[in-house]
C-alpha positions as a LaTeX table, in Angstrom:
\begin{tabular}{lrrr}
\hline
Residue & $x$ (\AA) & $y$ (\AA) & $z$ (\AA) \\
\hline
Met1 & 0.00 & 0.00 & 0.00 \\
Lys2 & 1.18 & 3.51 & $-0.82$ \\
Asn3 & 1.71 & 6.26 & 1.70 \\
Gln4 & $-1.60$ & 7.08 & 3.43 \\
Glu5 & $-0.75$ & 10.77 & 3.36 \\
Arg6 & $-0.92$ & 11.12 & $-0.40$ \\
His7 & $-3.97$ & 13.07 & $-1.53$ \\
Val8 & $-5.75$ & 13.41 & $-4.87$ \\
Ala9 & $-8.78$ & 15.47 & $-5.87$ \\
Ile10 & $-11.22$ & 13.99 & $-8.36$ \\
Val11 & $-13.13$ & 16.85 & $-9.97$ \\
Gly12 & $-16.24$ & 15.52 & $-11.66$ \\
Val13 & $-17.56$ & 12.12 & $-10.56$ \\
Gly14 & $-19.35$ & 10.69 & $-13.54$ \\
Leu15 & $-18.31$ & 7.30 & $-14.90$ \\
Ile16 & $-14.68$ & 8.29 & $-15.55$ \\
Gly17 & $-14.24$ & 10.26 & $-12.34$ \\
Arg18 & $-15.58$ & 7.39 & $-10.24$ \\
Ala19 & $-13.20$ & 5.00 & $-11.96$ \\
Trp20 & $-10.25$ & 7.28 & $-11.18$ \\
Ala21 & $-11.37$ & 7.45 & $-7.57$ \\
Ala22 & $-11.40$ & 3.65 & $-7.35$ \\
Ile23 & $-7.94$ & 3.45 & $-8.93$ \\
Phe24 & $-6.33$ & 5.97 & $-6.59$ \\
Ala25 & $-8.07$ & 4.62 & $-3.48$ \\
Arg26 & $-7.11$ & 1.05 & $-4.38$ \\
Ala27 & $-3.49$ & 2.23 & $-4.59$ \\
Gly28 & $-3.62$ & 3.70 & $-1.08$ \\
Trp29 & $-4.27$ & 7.37 & $-1.82$ \\
Asn30 & $-6.72$ & 9.54 & 0.10 \\
Val31 & $-9.34$ & 10.62 & $-2.43$ \\
Arg32 & $-11.54$ & 13.71 & $-2.28$ \\
Leu33 & $-14.50$ & 13.90 & $-4.63$ \\
Thr34 & $-16.18$ & 17.06 & $-5.84$ \\
Glu35 & $-18.94$ & 17.57 & $-8.38$ \\
Pro36 & $-21.31$ & 20.50 & $-9.05$ \\
His37 & $-24.36$ & 18.22 & $-9.38$ \\
Ala38 & $-25.30$ & 17.39 & $-5.79$ \\
Pro39 & $-27.20$ & 14.11 & $-6.43$ \\
Thr40 & $-24.31$ & 12.77 & $-8.52$ \\
Leu41 & $-21.84$ & 13.66 & $-5.77$ \\
Ala42 & $-24.00$ & 12.08 & $-3.09$ \\
Ala43 & $-24.32$ & 8.81 & $-5.03$ \\
Ala44 & $-20.63$ & 8.55 & $-5.96$ \\
Pro45 & $-19.13$ & 6.97 & $-2.78$ \\
Gly46 & $-21.58$ & 4.08 & $-2.83$ \\
Leu47 & $-21.08$ & 3.44 & $-6.53$ \\
Ile48 & $-17.31$ & 3.51 & $-6.11$ \\
Arg49 & $-17.54$ & 1.10 & $-3.17$ \\
Asp50 & $-19.58$ & $-1.29$ & $-5.32$ \\
Glu51 & $-16.99$ & $-1.09$ & $-8.10$ \\
Leu52 & $-14.16$ & $-1.77$ & $-5.68$ \\
His53 & $-15.94$ & $-4.90$ & $-4.48$ \\
Ala54 & $-16.47$ & $-5.97$ & $-8.10$ \\
Leu55 & $-12.74$ & $-5.53$ & $-8.68$ \\
Ala56 & $-11.99$ & $-7.57$ & $-5.56$ \\
Arg57 & $-14.03$ & $-10.48$ & $-6.90$ \\
His58 & $-11.56$ & $-10.69$ & $-9.77$ \\
Gly59 & $-8.50$ & $-10.27$ & $-7.59$ \\
Leu60 & $-8.01$ & $-6.67$ & $-8.73$ \\
Ala61 & $-8.48$ & $-4.97$ & $-5.35$ \\
Ala62 & $-7.01$ & $-6.43$ & $-2.17$ \\
Asp63 & $-9.00$ & $-4.43$ & 0.40 \\
Pro64 & $-12.13$ & $-2.86$ & $-1.10$ \\
Asp65 & $-13.55$ & $-1.66$ & 2.22 \\
Gly66 & $-10.22$ & $-0.10$ & 3.19 \\
Ala67 & $-10.03$ & 1.63 & $-0.18$ \\
Ala68 & $-13.60$ & 2.90 & 0.13 \\
Ala69 & $-12.79$ & 4.32 & 3.56 \\
Arg70 & $-10.12$ & 6.52 & 1.97 \\
Ile71 & $-12.74$ & 8.29 & $-0.16$ \\
Ser72 & $-14.41$ & 11.46 & 1.09 \\
Val73 & $-16.73$ & 14.07 & $-0.37$ \\
Ala74 & $-15.86$ & 17.76 & $-0.61$ \\
Val75 & $-18.69$ & 20.23 & $-1.15$ \\
Ser76 & $-16.43$ & 22.72 & $-2.93$ \\
Val77 & $-13.44$ & 22.66 & $-5.26$ \\
Ala78 & $-11.49$ & 24.65 & $-2.65$ \\
Asp79 & $-12.03$ & 21.92 & $-0.05$ \\
Ala80 & $-11.30$ & 19.15 & $-2.54$ \\
Val81 & $-7.90$ & 20.46 & $-3.64$ \\
Lys82 & $-6.63$ & 21.53 & $-0.21$ \\
Gly83 & $-3.20$ & 19.96 & 0.32 \\
Val84 & $-3.39$ & 17.60 & $-2.68$ \\
Glu85 & $-0.47$ & 16.73 & $-4.95$ \\
Phe86 & $-2.61$ & 15.64 & $-7.91$ \\
Val87 & $-5.91$ & 16.75 & $-9.45$ \\
Gln88 & $-7.75$ & 14.60 & $-12.01$ \\
Glu89 & $-10.38$ & 16.69 & $-13.78$ \\
Asn90 & $-13.31$ & 14.93 & $-15.47$ \\
Gly91 & $-15.60$ & 17.73 & $-16.55$ \\
Pro92 & $-17.62$ & 18.09 & $-19.75$ \\
Glu93 & $-15.94$ & 17.92 & $-23.17$ \\
Asn94 & $-16.39$ & 21.64 & $-23.67$ \\
Val95 & $-13.51$ & 24.10 & $-24.13$ \\
Asp96 & $-15.20$ & 27.01 & $-22.38$ \\
Gln97 & $-16.04$ & 24.89 & $-19.35$ \\
Lys98 & $-12.50$ & 23.50 & $-19.26$ \\
Ile99 & $-11.13$ & 27.06 & $-19.27$ \\
Thr100 & $-13.35$ & 27.95 & $-16.31$ \\
Ile101 & $-12.56$ & 24.77 & $-14.37$ \\
Phe102 & $-8.80$ & 25.00 & $-14.86$ \\
Ala103 & $-8.72$ & 28.67 & $-13.94$ \\
Glu104 & $-10.37$ & 27.72 & $-10.64$ \\
Leu105 & $-8.04$ & 24.77 & $-10.12$ \\
Asp106 & $-4.95$ & 26.83 & $-10.85$ \\
Arg107 & $-6.11$ & 29.48 & $-8.38$ \\
Leu108 & $-7.04$ & 27.11 & $-5.55$ \\
Ala109 & $-4.77$ & 24.06 & $-5.76$ \\
Pro110 & $-1.35$ & 24.00 & $-4.09$ \\
Pro111 & 1.24 & 25.49 & $-6.48$ \\
Asp112 & 3.12 & 22.19 & $-6.76$ \\
Ala113 & 0.02 & 20.08 & $-7.48$ \\
Leu114 & $-0.33$ & 18.62 & $-10.98$ \\
Leu115 & $-3.53$ & 19.60 & $-12.80$ \\
Val116 & $-4.53$ & 16.84 & $-15.21$ \\
Ser117 & $-7.55$ & 16.55 & $-17.49$ \\
Ser118 & $-9.21$ & 13.31 & $-18.57$ \\
Thr119 & $-10.38$ & 14.94 & $-21.80$ \\
Ser120 & $-10.67$ & 12.63 & $-24.79$ \\
Ala121 & $-10.32$ & 15.18 & $-27.54$ \\
Ile122 & $-9.35$ & 18.68 & $-26.34$ \\
Val123 & $-5.63$ & 19.42 & $-26.26$ \\
Ala124 & $-4.35$ & 21.22 & $-23.16$ \\
Ser125 & $-3.21$ & 24.35 & $-24.99$ \\
Arg126 & $-6.86$ & 25.22 & $-25.65$ \\
Phe127 & $-7.75$ & 25.61 & $-21.96$ \\
Thr128 & $-4.50$ & 26.41 & $-20.12$ \\
Glu129 & $-2.75$ & 29.15 & $-22.12$ \\
Met130 & $-3.70$ & 32.06 & $-19.88$ \\
Leu131 & $-3.04$ & 30.35 & $-16.54$ \\
Pro132 & $-0.20$ & 31.51 & $-14.25$ \\
Gly133 & 0.49 & 27.86 & $-13.45$ \\
Arg134 & 0.11 & 26.53 & $-16.96$ \\
Ser135 & 3.42 & 24.65 & $-16.79$ \\
Arg136 & 1.85 & 22.07 & $-14.44$ \\
Cys137 & $-1.18$ & 21.37 & $-16.63$ \\
Leu138 & $-1.53$ & 18.44 & $-18.99$ \\
Val139 & $-3.91$ & 15.83 & $-20.36$ \\
Gly140 & $-4.09$ & 12.35 & $-18.82$ \\
His141 & $-6.50$ & 10.67 & $-21.23$ \\
Pro142 & $-7.71$ & 7.28 & $-19.95$ \\
Val143 & $-9.43$ & 4.47 & $-21.80$ \\
Asn144 & $-12.97$ & 3.67 & $-20.72$ \\
Pro145 & $-13.27$ & 1.96 & $-18.25$ \\
Pro146 & $-9.94$ & 3.11 & $-16.77$ \\
His147 & $-10.12$ & 0.84 & $-13.72$ \\
Leu148 & $-10.00$ & $-2.15$ & $-16.10$ \\
Val149 & $-8.05$ & $-0.78$ & $-19.08$ \\
Pro150 & $-4.86$ & 0.73 & $-17.65$ \\
Leu151 & $-3.56$ & 2.88 & $-20.53$ \\
Val152 & $-3.25$ & 6.64 & $-19.91$ \\
Glu153 & $-2.12$ & 9.00 & $-22.68$ \\
Leu154 & $-0.08$ & 11.92 & $-21.31$ \\
Cys155 & 0.04 & 14.99 & $-23.51$ \\
Gly156 & 1.18 & 18.43 & $-22.44$ \\
Ala157 & 0.76 & 21.83 & $-24.05$ \\
Pro158 & 3.86 & 23.48 & $-25.55$ \\
Trp159 & 4.42 & 25.19 & $-22.17$ \\
Thr160 & 3.92 & 22.13 & $-19.97$ \\
Ala161 & 7.10 & 21.50 & $-17.99$ \\
Pro162 & 8.86 & 18.21 & $-18.79$ \\
Glu163 & 9.06 & 17.67 & $-15.04$ \\
Ala164 & 5.26 & 17.73 & $-14.85$ \\
Ile165 & 4.99 & 15.03 & $-17.50$ \\
Ala166 & 7.63 & 12.96 & $-15.71$ \\
Arg167 & 5.87 & 13.29 & $-12.34$ \\
Ala168 & 2.50 & 12.40 & $-13.81$ \\
Arg169 & 3.99 & 9.39 & $-15.56$ \\
Glu170 & 5.52 & 8.15 & $-12.33$ \\
Ile171 & 2.32 & 8.66 & $-10.33$ \\
Tyr172 & 0.20 & 6.82 & $-12.88$ \\
Arg173 & 2.70 & 3.97 & $-12.90$ \\
Glu174 & 2.62 & 3.83 & $-9.08$ \\
Ile175 & $-1.17$ & 3.47 & $-9.02$ \\
Gly176 & $-1.12$ & 0.60 & $-11.49$ \\
Gln177 & $-1.84$ & 2.37 & $-14.78$ \\
Val178 & 0.27 & 2.20 & $-17.96$ \\
Pro179 & 1.21 & 5.75 & $-18.97$ \\
Val180 & 2.40 & 6.61 & $-22.48$ \\
Thr181 & 3.65 & 10.03 & $-23.55$ \\
Val182 & 2.41 & 11.81 & $-26.66$ \\
Asp183 & 5.31 & 14.13 & $-27.43$ \\
Arg184 & 3.35 & 16.81 & $-29.32$ \\
Glu185 & $-0.26$ & 17.89 & $-29.27$ \\
Ile186 & $-2.42$ & 16.24 & $-31.92$ \\
Asn187 & $-6.20$ & 16.03 & $-32.16$ \\
Gly188 & $-7.46$ & 12.73 & $-30.79$ \\
Phe189 & $-4.09$ & 11.93 & $-29.22$ \\
Val190 & $-2.91$ & 8.45 & $-30.33$ \\
Leu191 & $-5.44$ & 5.83 & $-29.21$ \\
Asn192 & $-8.40$ & 7.61 & $-30.77$ \\
Arg193 & $-6.51$ & 8.11 & $-34.02$ \\
Leu194 & $-5.70$ & 4.41 & $-34.21$ \\
Gln195 & $-9.27$ & 3.55 & $-33.29$ \\
Gly196 & $-10.56$ & 6.03 & $-35.85$ \\
Ala197 & $-8.50$ & 4.51 & $-38.65$ \\
Leu198 & $-9.84$ & 1.03 & $-37.90$ \\
Leu199 & $-13.41$ & 2.31 & $-37.51$ \\
Ala200 & $-13.29$ & 4.13 & $-40.85$ \\
Glu201 & $-12.16$ & 0.95 & $-42.59$ \\
Ala202 & $-14.85$ & $-1.02$ & $-40.75$ \\
Phe203 & $-17.53$ & 1.38 & $-42.02$ \\
Arg204 & $-16.14$ & 1.09 & $-45.55$ \\
Leu205 & $-16.01$ & $-2.72$ & $-45.56$ \\
Val206 & $-19.53$ & $-3.12$ & $-44.17$ \\
Gly207 & $-20.91$ & $-0.19$ & $-46.16$ \\
Glu208 & $-19.62$ & $-1.67$ & $-49.40$ \\
Gly209 & $-21.17$ & $-5.05$ & $-48.62$ \\
Leu210 & $-17.89$ & $-6.93$ & $-48.20$ \\
Ile211 & $-18.77$ & $-8.39$ & $-44.79$ \\
Ser212 & $-21.66$ & $-8.31$ & $-42.36$ \\
Ala213 & $-21.54$ & $-5.95$ & $-39.41$ \\
Glu214 & $-21.56$ & $-8.81$ & $-36.90$ \\
Asp215 & $-18.79$ & $-10.70$ & $-38.71$ \\
Leu216 & $-16.73$ & $-7.50$ & $-38.81$ \\
Asp217 & $-17.04$ & $-7.32$ & $-35.02$ \\
His218 & $-15.99$ & $-10.97$ & $-34.74$ \\
Thr219 & $-12.95$ & $-10.23$ & $-36.91$ \\
Val220 & $-11.78$ & $-7.71$ & $-34.33$ \\
Lys221 & $-12.88$ & $-9.21$ & $-31.01$ \\
Asp222 & $-11.97$ & $-12.81$ & $-31.89$ \\
Gly223 & $-9.00$ & $-11.98$ & $-34.13$ \\
Leu224 & $-7.08$ & $-8.71$ & $-33.99$ \\
Gly225 & $-8.38$ & $-7.89$ & $-30.53$ \\
Leu226 & $-7.12$ & $-11.15$ & $-29.03$ \\
Arg227 & $-3.73$ & $-10.72$ & $-30.66$ \\
Trp228 & $-3.39$ & $-7.06$ & $-29.79$ \\
Ser229 & $-4.34$ & $-7.61$ & $-26.15$ \\
Phe230 & $-0.89$ & $-9.16$ & $-25.67$ \\
Leu231 & 1.22 & $-7.88$ & $-28.59$ \\
Gly232 & 1.28 & $-4.39$ & $-30.07$ \\
Pro233 & 1.39 & $-3.92$ & $-33.87$ \\
Phe234 & 5.17 & $-3.52$ & $-33.99$ \\
Glu235 & 5.75 & $-6.57$ & $-31.79$ \\
Thr236 & 3.35 & $-8.47$ & $-34.04$ \\
Ile237 & 5.18 & $-7.67$ & $-37.26$ \\
Glu238 & 8.51 & $-8.39$ & $-35.59$ \\
Leu239 & 7.28 & $-11.94$ & $-34.98$ \\
Asn240 & 5.67 & $-12.33$ & $-38.40$ \\
Ala241 & 8.91 & $-12.29$ & $-40.40$ \\
Pro242 & 12.12 & $-14.25$ & $-39.75$ \\
Gly243 & 14.26 & $-11.11$ & $-39.91$ \\
Gly244 & 12.05 & $-8.99$ & $-37.68$ \\
Ile245 & 10.71 & $-5.55$ & $-38.58$ \\
Pro246 & 13.22 & $-4.81$ & $-41.41$ \\
Asp247 & 12.36 & $-8.14$ & $-43.04$ \\
Tyr248 & 8.61 & $-7.53$ & $-42.61$ \\
Cys249 & 8.89 & $-4.09$ & $-44.21$ \\
Ala250 & 10.85 & $-5.51$ & $-47.13$ \\
Arg251 & 8.27 & $-8.26$ & $-47.66$ \\
Tyr252 & 5.01 & $-6.37$ & $-47.19$ \\
Thr253 & 5.57 & $-2.64$ & $-47.84$ \\
Gly254 & 4.20 & $-2.96$ & $-51.38$ \\
Phe255 & 1.07 & $-4.69$ & $-50.16$ \\
Tyr256 & 0.37 & $-2.09$ & $-47.47$ \\
Lys257 & 1.05 & 0.76 & $-49.89$ \\
Glu258 & $-1.65$ & $-0.71$ & $-52.12$ \\
Leu259 & $-4.05$ & $-0.89$ & $-49.17$ \\
Ala260 & $-3.22$ & 2.67 & $-48.08$ \\
Ser261 & $-3.94$ & 4.02 & $-51.54$ \\
Ala262 & $-7.45$ & 2.55 & $-51.34$ \\
Ser263 & $-8.13$ & 3.25 & $-47.68$ \\
Ala264 & $-11.32$ & 4.82 & $-46.40$ \\
Gly265 & $-11.54$ & 8.61 & $-46.49$ \\
Pro266 & $-13.84$ & 11.08 & $-44.72$ \\
Glu267 & $-16.66$ & 10.28 & $-47.12$ \\
Val268 & $-17.03$ & 6.89 & $-45.42$ \\
Tyr269 & $-19.04$ & 8.62 & $-42.68$ \\
Gln270 & $-21.54$ & 10.03 & $-45.15$ \\
Ser271 & $-24.56$ & 8.35 & $-46.72$ \\
Pro272 & $-25.04$ & 5.87 & $-48.22$ \\
Lys273 & $-22.29$ & 3.92 & $-46.42$ \\
Val274 & $-23.44$ & 4.94 & $-42.94$ \\
Asp275 & $-27.02$ & 4.06 & $-43.83$ \\
Arg276 & $-25.86$ & 0.64 & $-45.01$ \\
Val277 & $-23.98$ & 0.03 & $-41.77$ \\
Ile278 & $-27.02$ & 1.04 & $-39.71$ \\
Ala279 & $-29.21$ & $-1.25$ & $-41.79$ \\
Ala280 & $-26.69$ & $-4.09$ & $-41.48$ \\
Trp281 & $-26.60$ & $-3.98$ & $-37.67$ \\
Pro282 & $-29.33$ & $-6.38$ & $-36.48$ \\
His283 & $-29.72$ & $-5.02$ & $-32.94$ \\
Gln284 & $-31.81$ & $-2.17$ & $-31.60$ \\
Pro285 & $-30.50$ & 0.00 & $-28.76$ \\
Ser286 & $-32.26$ & $-0.39$ & $-25.44$ \\
Pro287 & $-31.30$ & 0.14 & $-21.78$ \\
Glu288 & $-31.36$ & $-3.62$ & $-21.28$ \\
Arg289 & $-29.00$ & $-4.29$ & $-24.19$ \\
Ile290 & $-26.61$ & $-1.53$ & $-23.12$ \\
Ala291 & $-26.57$ & $-2.90$ & $-19.56$ \\
Ala292 & $-25.90$ & $-6.43$ & $-20.81$ \\
Leu293 & $-23.11$ & $-5.28$ & $-23.14$ \\
Thr294 & $-21.54$ & $-3.20$ & $-20.37$ \\
Gln295 & $-21.60$ & $-6.13$ & $-17.96$ \\
Arg296 & $-20.12$ & $-8.50$ & $-20.55$ \\
Arg297 & $-17.41$ & $-5.99$ & $-21.45$ \\
Asn298 & $-16.47$ & $-5.37$ & $-17.84$ \\
Glu299 & $-16.43$ & $-9.05$ & $-16.92$ \\
Arg300 & $-14.17$ & $-9.92$ & $-19.86$ \\
Leu301 & $-11.88$ & $-6.97$ & $-19.25$ \\
Ala302 & $-11.61$ & $-7.82$ & $-15.56$ \\
Ala303 & $-10.71$ & $-11.42$ & $-16.38$ \\
Leu304 & $-8.09$ & $-10.27$ & $-18.87$ \\
Ala305 & $-6.67$ & $-7.71$ & $-16.43$ \\
Ala306 & $-6.44$ & $-10.35$ & $-13.70$ \\
His307 & $-4.67$ & $-12.74$ & $-16.08$ \\
Lys308 & $-2.18$ & $-10.06$ & $-17.13$ \\
Ala309 & $-1.52$ & $-9.16$ & $-13.50$ \\
Ala310 & $-0.86$ & $-12.81$ & $-12.68$ \\
Gln311 & 1.52 & $-13.17$ & $-15.63$ \\
Lys312 & 3.35 & $-10.02$ & $-14.56$ \\
Asp313 & 3.77 & $-11.35$ & $-11.02$ \\
Lys314 & 5.33 & $-14.54$ & $-12.39$ \\
Ser315 & 7.86 & $-12.70$ & $-14.57$ \\
\hline
\end{tabular}
């Protein structure tokens, strides 16, 4: 367990904020929650406790009740950030609201506290430029659900201090996440750009009638997804040619150039391809279906995370 005197503020306690609270509390940090919507704030501790117990059932939290006891509610941002060394902001995906939130955080948080946003798509330079403490601000973009998928993309603004990135990277590593650093700001960071490239091709293949929507999903979840859960794309190609990556590039560059020249463009998200994808998907959205999919996703991710943790302990 980490030092009991380490404190983090979780600003915004929707789905992502609650997950961050569980992660930090599980790692031994004292967690203060704050949220402008009073009913959401009031419900958060119980929901986080339930999630910690769910993690414990998979061997992913050693002491769920002890972790839950380290979580407290702060009625104001000022109370939440008092004496903390780290702030994880999880507000709306809106630039103007981010500007307001970070101005308040920069004014109220201790001057040596890191101010980190969970934003999925807004680069830090758009909401930190005018702050006196802008050098300590950065993005720490998680993958949903972050308590089961450990990747965190760190991306600073041009004025973010390298020391801030280094500290954030170390803290995320200490709490069990897998931080990666995006060296320059780019829309979508890295994960969403990779996901977007695959999704565009998926829309094209289904929209052009080359494969059914359900079989496309099977191709990823029972094919690429299984492989990529243990090996990244560069590790994969290193193993797929006797001479490693140079050999792979020599063998297959022509083939991939041909694919790239015919890859999906922005028009793939316009009719009629989108209409064909919608028509090809045999399911209708409903609260019951979403709940079932969420449960199945979380159970499978938890099992995979537990397996990876066990393999890591053996190595």
